[in-house]
GROMACS .gro file of C-alpha atoms in nm:
model
  455
    1MET     CA    1   0.962   3.551  -5.449
    2LYS     CA    2   0.928   3.551  -5.070
    3THR     CA    3   1.105   3.779  -4.886
    4ASP     CA    4   1.297   3.659  -4.574
    5THR     CA    5   1.128   3.773  -4.208
    6LYS     CA    6   1.336   3.998  -4.013
    7THR     CA    7   1.385   3.856  -3.653
    8VAL     CA    8   1.651   3.986  -3.344
    9VAL     CA    9   1.875   3.706  -3.486
   10GLY     CA   10   1.864   3.778  -3.842
   11ALA     CA   11   1.661   3.782  -4.152
   12ILE     CA   12   1.462   3.383  -4.242
   13ASP     CA   13   1.322   3.320  -4.529
   14PRO     CA   14   0.919   3.327  -4.422
   15ASP     CA   15   0.871   2.870  -4.438
   16VAL     CA   16   1.174   2.846  -4.285
   17LEU     CA   17   1.029   3.075  -3.971
   18SER     CA   18   0.727   2.864  -4.009
   19PHE     CA   19   0.867   2.525  -3.985
   20THR     CA   20   1.143   2.609  -3.692
   21VAL     CA   21   0.919   2.819  -3.507
   22GLY     CA   22   0.634   2.567  -3.531
   23GLU     CA   23   0.370   2.639  -3.167
   24ASP     CA   24   0.591   2.788  -2.998
   25PRO     CA   25   0.386   3.108  -2.970
   26VAL     CA   26   0.150   2.950  -2.860
   27LEU     CA   27   0.331   2.706  -2.634
   28ASP     CA   28   0.546   2.968  -2.527
   29LEU     CA   29   0.252   3.191  -2.321
   30ARG     CA   30   0.255   2.888  -2.042
   31LEU     CA   31   0.645   2.976  -1.995
   32ALA     CA   32   0.708   3.358  -2.056
   33GLN     CA   33   0.578   3.467  -1.690
   34TRP     CA   34   0.842   3.226  -1.599
   35ASP     CA   35   1.047   3.357  -1.813
   36CYS     CA   36   1.019   3.688  -1.619
   37TYR     CA   37   1.182   3.559  -1.318
   38GLY     CA   38   1.465   3.397  -1.511
   39THR     CA   39   1.527   3.749  -1.689
   40ALA     CA   40   1.428   3.922  -1.338
   41ALA     CA   41   1.772   3.704  -1.192
   42HIS     CA   42   1.983   3.713  -1.418
   43VAL     CA   43   1.965   4.119  -1.457
   44THR     CA   44   2.003   4.119  -1.090
   45MET     CA   45   2.349   3.906  -1.105
   46LEU     CA   46   2.454   4.155  -1.401
   47THR     CA   47   2.387   4.416  -1.213
   48ALA     CA   48   2.647   4.318  -0.873
   49MET     CA   49   2.861   4.118  -1.149
   50ASP     CA   50   3.212   4.275  -1.109
   51VAL     CA   51   3.304   4.439  -1.407
   52THR     CA   52   3.378   4.829  -1.547
   53PRO     CA   53   3.150   4.963  -1.695
   54ARG     CA   54   2.914   4.823  -1.492
   55ILE     CA   55   2.641   4.625  -1.715
   56PHE     CA   56   2.325   4.795  -1.489
   57THR     CA   57   2.292   5.068  -1.252
   58ALA     CA   58   2.031   4.960  -0.977
   59GLU     CA   59   1.863   5.169  -1.134
   60GLU     CA   60   1.860   5.073  -1.469
   61ARG     CA   61   1.775   4.702  -1.305
   62ASP     CA   62   1.481   4.810  -1.113
   63ALA     CA   63   1.382   4.963  -1.403
   64ILE     CA   64   1.386   4.627  -1.613
   65LEU     CA   65   1.264   4.429  -1.309
   66LYS     CA   66   0.908   4.711  -1.345
   67LYS     CA   67   0.904   4.621  -1.674
   68LEU     CA   68   1.004   4.236  -1.628
   69ALA     CA   69   0.696   4.274  -1.356
   70ASP     CA   70   0.449   4.419  -1.555
   71ILE     CA   71   0.522   4.162  -1.818
   72ARG     CA   72   0.426   3.878  -1.652
   73ASP     CA   73   0.161   4.043  -1.530
   74THR     CA   74   0.007   4.025  -1.881
   75ALA     CA   75   0.169   3.715  -1.917
   76ARG     CA   76  -0.042   3.539  -1.688
   77ALA     CA   77  -0.322   3.749  -1.784
   78GLY     CA   78  -0.319   3.527  -2.142
   79SER     CA   79  -0.266   3.910  -2.271
   80PHE     CA   80   0.109   3.884  -2.353
   81VAL     CA   81   0.136   3.835  -2.760
   82ILE     CA   82   0.439   3.622  -2.896
   83THR     CA   83   0.460   3.652  -3.356
   84ASP     CA   84   0.656   3.405  -3.526
   85ALA     CA   85   0.910   3.723  -3.535
   86ASP     CA   86   1.008   3.704  -3.225
   87GLN     CA   87   1.021   3.295  -3.226
   88ASP     CA   88   0.944   3.162  -2.932
   89CYS     CA   89   0.868   3.378  -2.559
   90HIS     CA   90   1.233   3.491  -2.453
   91LEU     CA   91   1.330   3.742  -2.792
   92ALA     CA   92   0.951   3.848  -2.709
   93ILE     CA   93   1.053   3.937  -2.367
   94GLU     CA   94   1.359   4.113  -2.448
   95ARG     CA   95   1.196   4.301  -2.756
   96ASN     CA   96   0.930   4.392  -2.503
   97LEU     CA   97   1.182   4.567  -2.286
   98THR     CA   98   1.346   4.708  -2.550
   99GLU     CA   99   1.049   4.868  -2.705
  100ALA     CA  100   1.004   5.014  -2.383
  101LEU     CA  101   1.358   5.038  -2.219
  102GLY     CA  102   1.568   5.130  -2.552
  103PRO     CA  103   1.924   4.987  -2.469
  104LEU     CA  104   1.868   4.895  -2.148
  105GLY     CA  105   1.606   4.591  -2.357
  106ARG     CA  106   1.947   4.484  -2.556
  107ARG     CA  107   2.187   4.445  -2.271
  108VAL     CA  108   1.991   4.183  -2.165
  109HIS     CA  109   2.071   3.889  -2.255
  110THR     CA  110   2.429   3.946  -2.179
  111GLY     CA  111   2.638   3.624  -2.023
  112ARG     CA  112   2.298   3.445  -2.169
  113SER     CA  113   2.190   3.201  -2.448
  114ARG     CA  114   1.832   3.110  -2.525
  115ASN     CA  115   1.940   2.783  -2.473
  116ASP     CA  116   1.947   2.803  -2.091
  117GLN     CA  117   1.750   3.075  -2.066
  118VAL     CA  118   1.449   2.791  -2.188
  119ALA     CA  119   1.602   2.547  -2.067
  120THR     CA  120   1.558   2.773  -1.728
  121ALA     CA  121   1.197   2.883  -1.814
  122VAL     CA  122   1.111   2.501  -1.869
  123ARG     CA  123   1.230   2.446  -1.535
  124LEU     CA  124   1.027   2.705  -1.286
  125PHE     CA  125   0.714   2.659  -1.521
  126THR     CA  126   0.766   2.222  -1.404
  127ARG     CA  127   0.905   2.240  -1.082
  128ASP     CA  128   0.565   2.517  -0.985
  129GLU     CA  129   0.325   2.202  -1.235
  130LEU     CA  130   0.458   1.930  -0.988
  131LEU     CA  131   0.374   2.069  -0.663
  132GLY     CA  132   0.039   2.116  -0.761
  133THR     CA  133   0.028   1.741  -0.948
  134MET     CA  134   0.198   1.649  -0.536
  135SER     CA  135  -0.087   1.834  -0.413
  136GLU     CA  136  -0.373   1.606  -0.580
  137THR     CA  137  -0.179   1.325  -0.544
  138VAL     CA  138  -0.249   1.356  -0.139
  139ALA     CA  139  -0.563   1.467  -0.266
  140LEU     CA  140  -0.684   1.181  -0.392
  141ALA     CA  141  -0.500   0.893  -0.184
  142GLU     CA  142  -0.697   1.086   0.119
  143ARG     CA  143  -0.980   1.007  -0.008
  144LEU     CA  144  -0.964   0.630  -0.109
  145ILE     CA  145  -0.820   0.612   0.216
  146GLY     CA  146  -1.113   0.759   0.410
  147PHE     CA  147  -1.317   0.589   0.151
  148ALA     CA  148  -1.141   0.282   0.317
  149GLU     CA  149  -1.178   0.329   0.664
  150LYS     CA  150  -1.543   0.414   0.613
  151ASN     CA  151  -1.614   0.025   0.446
  152ARG     CA  152  -1.281  -0.097   0.652
  153GLU     CA  153  -1.509  -0.361   0.763
  154ILE     CA  154  -1.727  -0.489   0.455
  155PRO     CA  155  -1.599  -0.770   0.330
  156MET     CA  156  -1.465  -0.799  -0.076
  157VAL     CA  157  -1.408  -1.103  -0.251
  158GLY     CA  158  -1.013  -1.106  -0.380
  159ARG     CA  159  -0.878  -1.148  -0.660
  160THR     CA  160  -0.581  -1.288  -0.892
  161HIS     CA  161  -0.631  -1.374  -1.273
  162LEU     CA  162  -0.961  -1.193  -1.183
  163GLN     CA  163  -1.138  -1.503  -1.059
  164PRO     CA  164  -1.246  -1.548  -0.668
  165ALA     CA  165  -0.964  -1.602  -0.440
  166MET     CA  166  -0.897  -1.548  -0.054
  167PRO     CA  167  -1.194  -1.290   0.122
  168SER     CA  168  -1.063  -0.950   0.166
  169SER     CA  169  -1.219  -0.638   0.269
  170VAL     CA  170  -1.352  -0.268   0.062
  171GLY     CA  171  -1.090  -0.183   0.326
  172VAL     CA  172  -0.754  -0.308   0.176
  173TRP     CA  173  -0.894  -0.255  -0.184
  174ALA     CA  174  -0.949   0.102  -0.132
  175SER     CA  175  -0.683   0.173   0.056
  176ALA     CA  176  -0.394  -0.064  -0.108
  177PHE     CA  177  -0.507   0.262  -0.450
  178GLY     CA  178  -0.420   0.516  -0.152
  179GLU     CA  179  -0.098   0.382  -0.021
  180GLU     CA  180   0.068   0.302  -0.375
  181LEU     CA  181  -0.010   0.725  -0.481
  182LEU     CA  182   0.198   0.804  -0.146
  183ASP     CA  183   0.437   0.491  -0.271
  184THR     CA  184   0.501   0.692  -0.578
  185LEU     CA  185   0.465   1.108  -0.427
  186GLY     CA  186   0.842   0.955  -0.331
  187ILE     CA  187   0.883   0.965  -0.710
  188LEU     CA  188   0.744   1.283  -0.769
  189LYS     CA  189   0.981   1.424  -0.476
  190ALA     CA  190   1.290   1.221  -0.672
  191ALA     CA  191   1.173   1.409  -1.036
  192TYR     CA  192   1.097   1.720  -0.838
  193GLU     CA  193   1.423   1.710  -0.665
  194TYR     CA  194   1.639   1.643  -1.038
  195THR     CA  195   1.423   1.999  -1.143
  196ASP     CA  196   1.455   2.204  -0.891
  197LYS     CA  197   1.836   2.267  -1.041
  198CYS     CA  198   1.940   2.603  -1.183
  199PRO     CA  199   2.045   2.552  -1.543
  200LEU     CA  200   2.117   2.954  -1.574
  201GLY     CA  201   2.467   3.088  -1.690
  202SER     CA  202   2.574   2.760  -1.898
  203ALA     CA  203   2.506   2.999  -2.178
  204ALA     CA  204   2.487   2.733  -2.495
  205SER     CA  205   2.653   2.489  -2.269
  206TYR     CA  206   2.991   2.607  -2.294
  207GLY     CA  207   3.007   2.941  -2.037
  208VAL     CA  208   3.145   3.288  -2.148
  209PRO     CA  209   3.389   3.464  -1.985
  210LEU     CA  210   3.262   3.695  -1.757
  211PRO     CA  211   3.273   3.672  -1.397
  212ILE     CA  212   2.873   3.560  -1.381
  213ASP     CA  213   2.785   3.426  -0.993
  214ARG     CA  214   2.545   3.118  -1.060
  215LYS     CA  215   2.508   3.081  -0.703
  216LEU     CA  216   2.359   3.383  -0.752
  217THR     CA  217   2.084   3.283  -0.975
  218ALA     CA  218   1.998   3.007  -0.848
  219ARG     CA  219   1.949   3.158  -0.495
  220LEU     CA  220   1.734   3.436  -0.684
  221LEU     CA  221   1.550   3.180  -0.799
  222GLY     CA  222   1.476   2.964  -0.513
  223PHE     CA  223   1.654   2.685  -0.678
  224ARG     CA  224   1.815   2.412  -0.460
  225GLU     CA  225   2.184   2.486  -0.639
  226PRO     CA  226   2.353   2.551  -1.029
  227ILE     CA  227   2.385   2.260  -1.232
  228HIS     CA  228   2.754   2.284  -1.170
  229ASN     CA  229   2.856   2.150  -1.509
  230VAL     CA  230   2.822   2.375  -1.808
  231LEU     CA  231   2.764   2.067  -2.092
  232ALA     CA  232   2.571   1.882  -1.827
  233ALA     CA  233   2.321   2.176  -1.782
  234GLY     CA  234   2.252   2.168  -2.205
  235ASN     CA  235   2.243   1.815  -2.214
  236ALA     CA  236   2.031   1.766  -1.848
  237ARG     CA  237   1.720   1.948  -2.123
  238GLY     CA  238   1.565   1.631  -2.196
  239LYS     CA  239   1.698   1.432  -1.971
  240MET     CA  240   1.473   1.645  -1.740
  241GLU     CA  241   1.154   1.632  -1.880
  242SER     CA  242   1.188   1.272  -1.936
  243ILE     CA  243   1.243   1.165  -1.541
  244VAL     CA  244   0.929   1.405  -1.497
  245ILE     CA  245   0.655   1.232  -1.794
  246SER     CA  246   0.816   0.912  -1.593
  247ALA     CA  247   0.675   1.011  -1.292
  248LEU     CA  248   0.408   1.127  -1.421
  249GLN     CA  249   0.361   0.771  -1.576
  250GLN     CA  250   0.371   0.534  -1.225
  251VAL     CA  251   0.059   0.853  -1.146
  252MET     CA  252  -0.102   0.738  -1.423
  253LEU     CA  253  -0.071   0.348  -1.419
  254THR     CA  254  -0.227   0.371  -1.064
  255LEU     CA  255  -0.485   0.583  -1.208
  256SER     CA  256  -0.559   0.345  -1.436
  257ARG     CA  257  -0.559   0.028  -1.239
  258LEU     CA  258  -0.825   0.219  -1.031
  259ALA     CA  259  -1.058   0.321  -1.309
  260GLN     CA  260  -1.041  -0.062  -1.419
  261ASP     CA  261  -1.167  -0.192  -1.143
  262LEU     CA  262  -1.459   0.085  -1.079
  263ILE     CA  263  -1.541  -0.028  -1.500
  264LEU     CA  264  -1.549  -0.400  -1.309
  265PHE     CA  265  -1.667  -0.390  -0.973
  266SER     CA  266  -1.984  -0.132  -1.089
  267MET     CA  267  -2.085  -0.394  -1.348
  268PRO     CA  268  -2.495  -0.476  -1.301
  269GLU     CA  269  -2.288  -0.875  -1.283
  270PHE     CA  270  -2.097  -0.748  -0.953
  271GLY     CA  271  -2.272  -0.403  -0.809
  272TYR     CA  272  -2.015  -0.425  -0.580
  273PHE     CA  273  -1.981  -0.007  -0.597
  274SER     CA  274  -2.198   0.252  -0.768
  275ILE     CA  275  -2.006   0.520  -0.940
  276PRO     CA  276  -2.231   0.880  -0.920
  277LYS     CA  277  -2.446   0.907  -1.221
  278GLU     CA  278  -2.292   1.300  -1.277
  279PHE     CA  279  -2.007   1.124  -1.386
  280CYS     CA  280  -2.142   0.883  -1.648
  281THR     CA  281  -2.259   0.899  -1.939
  282GLY     CA  282  -2.587   0.776  -2.131
  283SER     CA  283  -2.694   0.637  -2.461
  284SER     CA  284  -2.814   0.830  -2.802
  285ILE     CA  285  -3.052   0.534  -2.855
  286MET     CA  286  -3.019   0.306  -2.464
  287PRO     CA  287  -3.227   0.501  -2.234
  288GLN     CA  288  -3.119   0.284  -1.945
  289LYS     CA  289  -2.779   0.360  -2.008
  290TYR     CA  290  -2.498   0.504  -1.745
  291ASN     CA  291  -2.124   0.513  -1.941
  292PRO     CA  292  -1.838   0.491  -1.718
  293ASP     CA  293  -1.664   0.692  -1.971
  294VAL     CA  294  -1.475   0.881  -1.722
  295CYS     CA  295  -1.314   0.570  -1.571
  296GLU     CA  296  -1.318   0.425  -1.965
  297LEU     CA  297  -1.092   0.786  -2.076
  298LEU     CA  298  -0.851   0.744  -1.748
  299ARG     CA  299  -0.755   0.457  -1.889
  300SER     CA  300  -0.691   0.616  -2.261
  301LYS     CA  301  -0.491   0.872  -2.102
  302ALA     CA  302  -0.268   0.643  -1.917
  303ALA     CA  303  -0.155   0.490  -2.191
  304GLN     CA  304  -0.103   0.879  -2.362
  305VAL     CA  305   0.078   0.971  -2.067
  306CYS     CA  306   0.295   0.651  -2.129
  307ALA     CA  307   0.326   0.747  -2.573
  308LEU     CA  308   0.452   1.028  -2.370
  309ALA     CA  309   0.761   0.938  -2.216
  310THR     CA  310   0.759   0.682  -2.467
  311GLY     CA  311   0.802   1.015  -2.731
  312VAL     CA  312   1.067   1.237  -2.529
  313ALA     CA  313   1.302   0.927  -2.498
  314GLY     CA  314   1.336   0.847  -2.864
  315ILE     CA  315   1.333   1.267  -2.936
  316VAL     CA  316   1.666   1.207  -2.684
  317GLU     CA  317   1.835   0.915  -2.684
  318ALA     CA  318   2.064   0.900  -2.952
  319MET     CA  319   2.107   1.262  -2.986
  320PRO     CA  320   2.452   1.431  -2.932
  321GLY     CA  321   2.594   1.636  -2.661
  322GLY     CA  322   2.494   1.991  -2.675
  323TYR     CA  323   2.196   2.177  -2.806
  324ASN     CA  324   2.012   1.998  -3.076
  325ARG     CA  325   1.632   2.213  -3.230
  326ASP     CA  326   1.492   1.823  -3.182
  327LEU     CA  327   1.455   1.931  -2.780
  328GLN     CA  328   1.217   2.189  -2.880
  329ASP     CA  329   0.959   1.885  -2.973
  330THR     CA  330   1.013   1.807  -2.592
  331LYS     CA  331   0.848   2.103  -2.439
  332LYS     CA  332   0.482   1.992  -2.599
  333LEU     CA  333   0.466   1.646  -2.487
  334LEU     CA  334   0.640   1.801  -2.102
  335MET     CA  335   0.330   2.060  -2.074
  336GLU     CA  336   0.028   1.811  -2.258
  337ALA     CA  337   0.216   1.486  -1.955
  338LEU     CA  338   0.111   1.736  -1.661
  339ASP     CA  339  -0.172   1.891  -1.795
  340THR     CA  340  -0.320   1.533  -1.849
  341THR     CA  341  -0.175   1.352  -1.558
  342ARG     CA  342  -0.360   1.694  -1.348
  343ALA     CA  343  -0.659   1.684  -1.453
  344SER     CA  344  -0.687   1.282  -1.399
  345LEU     CA  345  -0.608   1.309  -1.088
  346ARG     CA  346  -0.882   1.579  -0.983
  347ILE     CA  347  -1.158   1.419  -1.146
  348MET     CA  348  -1.099   1.093  -0.978
  349ALA     CA  349  -1.072   1.283  -0.704
  350ARG     CA  350  -1.441   1.396  -0.727
  351LEU     CA  351  -1.573   1.077  -0.839
  352VAL     CA  352  -1.391   0.852  -0.552
  353SER     CA  353  -1.592   1.151  -0.279
  354GLY     CA  354  -1.883   1.029  -0.453
  355LEU     CA  355  -1.782   0.647  -0.474
  356ARG     CA  356  -2.064   0.426  -0.275
  357ALA     CA  357  -2.012  -0.003  -0.231
  358ASP     CA  358  -2.299  -0.238  -0.174
  359PRO     CA  359  -2.270  -0.392   0.166
  360VAL     CA  360  -2.522  -0.693   0.040
  361ARG     CA  361  -2.375  -0.703  -0.322
  362LEU     CA  362  -2.027  -0.745  -0.181
  363ARG     CA  363  -2.099  -1.016   0.083
  364ALA     CA  364  -2.317  -1.139  -0.217
  365ALA     CA  365  -2.030  -1.264  -0.345
  366PHE     CA  366  -1.868  -1.513  -0.101
  367GLU     CA  367  -2.164  -1.742  -0.212
  368GLU     CA  368  -1.870  -1.955  -0.413
  369PRO     CA  369  -1.678  -2.136  -0.149
  370GLY     CA  370  -1.394  -2.186  -0.296
  371VAL     CA  371  -1.289  -1.795  -0.183
  372PHE     CA  372  -1.266  -1.942   0.161
  373ALA     CA  373  -1.023  -2.227   0.038
  374THR     CA  374  -0.681  -2.118   0.146
  375ASP     CA  375  -0.778  -1.931   0.526
  376ARG     CA  376  -0.974  -2.304   0.558
  377ALA     CA  377  -0.653  -2.498   0.492
  378LEU     CA  378  -0.414  -2.242   0.685
  379GLU     CA  379  -0.677  -2.291   1.018
  380LEU     CA  380  -0.576  -2.676   0.977
  381VAL     CA  381  -0.157  -2.625   0.932
  382ALA     CA  382  -0.253  -2.380   1.292
  383ARG     CA  383  -0.396  -2.710   1.440
  384GLY     CA  384  -0.084  -2.911   1.371
  385MET     CA  385  -0.177  -3.041   0.963
  386PRO     CA  386   0.132  -2.984   0.686
  387PHE     CA  387   0.031  -2.718   0.428
  388ARG     CA  388   0.039  -2.930   0.130
  389ASP     CA  389  -0.174  -3.219   0.299
  390ALA     CA  390  -0.436  -2.934   0.397
  391TYR     CA  391  -0.391  -2.805   0.098
  392HIS     CA  392  -0.501  -3.147  -0.079
  393GLN     CA  393  -0.770  -3.189   0.207
  394VAL     CA  394  -0.990  -2.837   0.136
  395ARG     CA  395  -0.923  -2.865  -0.262
  396ASP     CA  396  -1.125  -3.225  -0.226
  397HIS     CA  397  -1.416  -3.082   0.015
  398LEU     CA  398  -1.422  -2.747  -0.163
  399GLU     CA  399  -1.879  -2.808  -0.045
  400ASP     CA  400  -1.710  -2.823   0.309
  401LEU     CA  401  -1.680  -2.457   0.282
  402ARG     CA  402  -2.052  -2.361   0.118
  403GLY     CA  403  -2.175  -2.124   0.409
  404MET     CA  404  -1.841  -1.982   0.607
  405ASP     CA  405  -1.892  -1.600   0.727
  406PRO     CA  406  -1.643  -1.332   0.521
  407ASP     CA  407  -1.714  -1.121   0.766
  408ALA     CA  408  -1.610  -1.414   1.003
  409THR     CA  409  -1.318  -1.483   0.829
  410ILE     CA  410  -1.177  -1.098   0.760
  411ALA     CA  411  -1.147  -1.045   1.167
  412LYS     CA  412  -0.930  -1.321   1.187
  413LYS     CA  413  -0.675  -1.130   0.947
  414THR     CA  414  -0.519  -0.885   1.252
  415HIS     CA  415  -0.163  -0.861   1.058
  416GLU     CA  416  -0.023  -0.578   0.938
  417GLY     CA  417  -0.192  -0.447   0.642
  418ALA     CA  418  -0.464  -0.693   0.656
  419PRO     CA  419  -0.842  -0.638   0.615
  420PHE     CA  420  -0.806  -0.572   0.992
  421GLY     CA  421  -0.482  -0.511   1.087
  422LEU     CA  422  -0.488  -0.172   0.839
  423ASP     CA  423  -0.342   0.062   1.036
  424PHE     CA  424  -0.569   0.466   0.910
  425ARG     CA  425  -0.339   0.676   1.141
  426LEU     CA  426  -0.040   0.568   0.993
  427TYR     CA  427  -0.207   0.677   0.669
  428ALA     CA  428  -0.276   1.013   0.830
  429ASN     CA  429   0.099   1.104   0.928
  430ARG     CA  430   0.204   0.998   0.544
  431ILE     CA  431  -0.088   1.245   0.435
  432ALA     CA  432   0.021   1.475   0.661
  433ASP     CA  433   0.417   1.459   0.599
  434GLY     CA  434   0.286   1.436   0.225
  435ARG     CA  435   0.151   1.806   0.289
  436LYS     CA  436   0.435   1.931   0.486
  437MET     CA  437   0.714   1.867   0.178
  438ILE     CA  438   0.518   2.011  -0.097
  439ALA     CA  439   0.388   2.317   0.145
  440ASP     CA  440   0.802   2.334   0.275
  441PHE     CA  441   0.906   2.329  -0.113
  442SER     CA  442   0.643   2.615  -0.191
  443GLU     CA  443   0.783   2.786   0.057
  444VAL     CA  444   1.127   2.787  -0.047
  445VAL     CA  445   1.003   2.880  -0.389
  446GLN     CA  446   0.724   3.133  -0.306
  447LYS     CA  447   0.959   3.366  -0.049
  448ALA     CA  448   1.268   3.332  -0.352
  449LEU     CA  449   1.038   3.469  -0.591
  450SER     CA  450   0.847   3.727  -0.457
  451ALA     CA  451   1.173   3.912  -0.348
  452LEU     CA  452   1.301   3.961  -0.675
  453LEU     CA  453   0.981   3.971  -0.863
  454GLY     CA  454   0.690   4.096  -0.651
  455ALA     CA  455   0.435   3.942  -0.551
   0.00000   0.00000   0.00000
């Protein structure tokens, strides 16, 4: 007969413990340093709380913070240990504090629950990851726009339904994806701002009968403000993860379509672009093959992030108010989505850096005269012909368009956002604004956390 395993929160059947703990001892290694910051803020607030007797003296607080800094550094080095009996990083940290400081360690949980503790650690972790994601999004956008500017005057057949449609340019094609990423940066910013609110002090979602200062802990952790309503703070767990993954999904949708275009337009039948060989793999049987595996996997990664967004929403959608253990399973999905998106952004940025356009192949694609049809019809309109009459006249005489010059055609498109109306100074300003926004957010966070628990 199995003996129950003793834990901080009581003896538990070992099979039940294993099932409920799940992957937390592994996943929580990434949260441990962030929980140290949350605990440091909570202890600092308890020290300042106007009660008699004091929960902690200033000297006791300093001893706890020093040990928390040591645990944080151990966690960052990857050598922090979380056992099944600990269940998670929160109780593992409390165990370490108790082993080192005795009764002081047993007081740190005063006025909080693991519910608000994990919610705070996850938000601190996610906030940091989002800053990295936004930075990598800007970096890829900059490389795409740089590629666009370098090749801005090279004609490229614009397509709808994958069929030749109208004359366009490499500049329009590449900067379209760059601009889309810069627009998506606004969605990531919204997810960041949603995340940048502090649930600490909501305890089990119903508050505590102590004069805690939630504004102080929020400020100590560099959050914009606390989540005001304590139940709303608890209910936001899962919702926050869903919002963040949905924002990441928008990034991945752009990367997937870009990857698909690169696969198509680098095919020998097109030859518009050359993907660097180091981003392709060979065949085990066909010596000549260079397969666009990175781009193919990016399509797969996008599908996975979309599935993770659905997974989190599915966990949360029928959940009653207050904490439910289902929320534990949102942690892994969030981490996977962040890891996948960030890795995808980094690899695509490297690929774009080595991407090459082939002007000869791009211009040769204009041999099909129909691609000039709309431009010719609009030329007739400019001379006074009604559009529908021009439409039919051109349609009935497509062969008359053969031999038109794609360079001259796109040079006439000078309005905003067209091949010769692209504003690269606008893009440069948006990139600079994005970097400044990220730097401003980062400065607030780093200043607060450094003041709380050292570098």
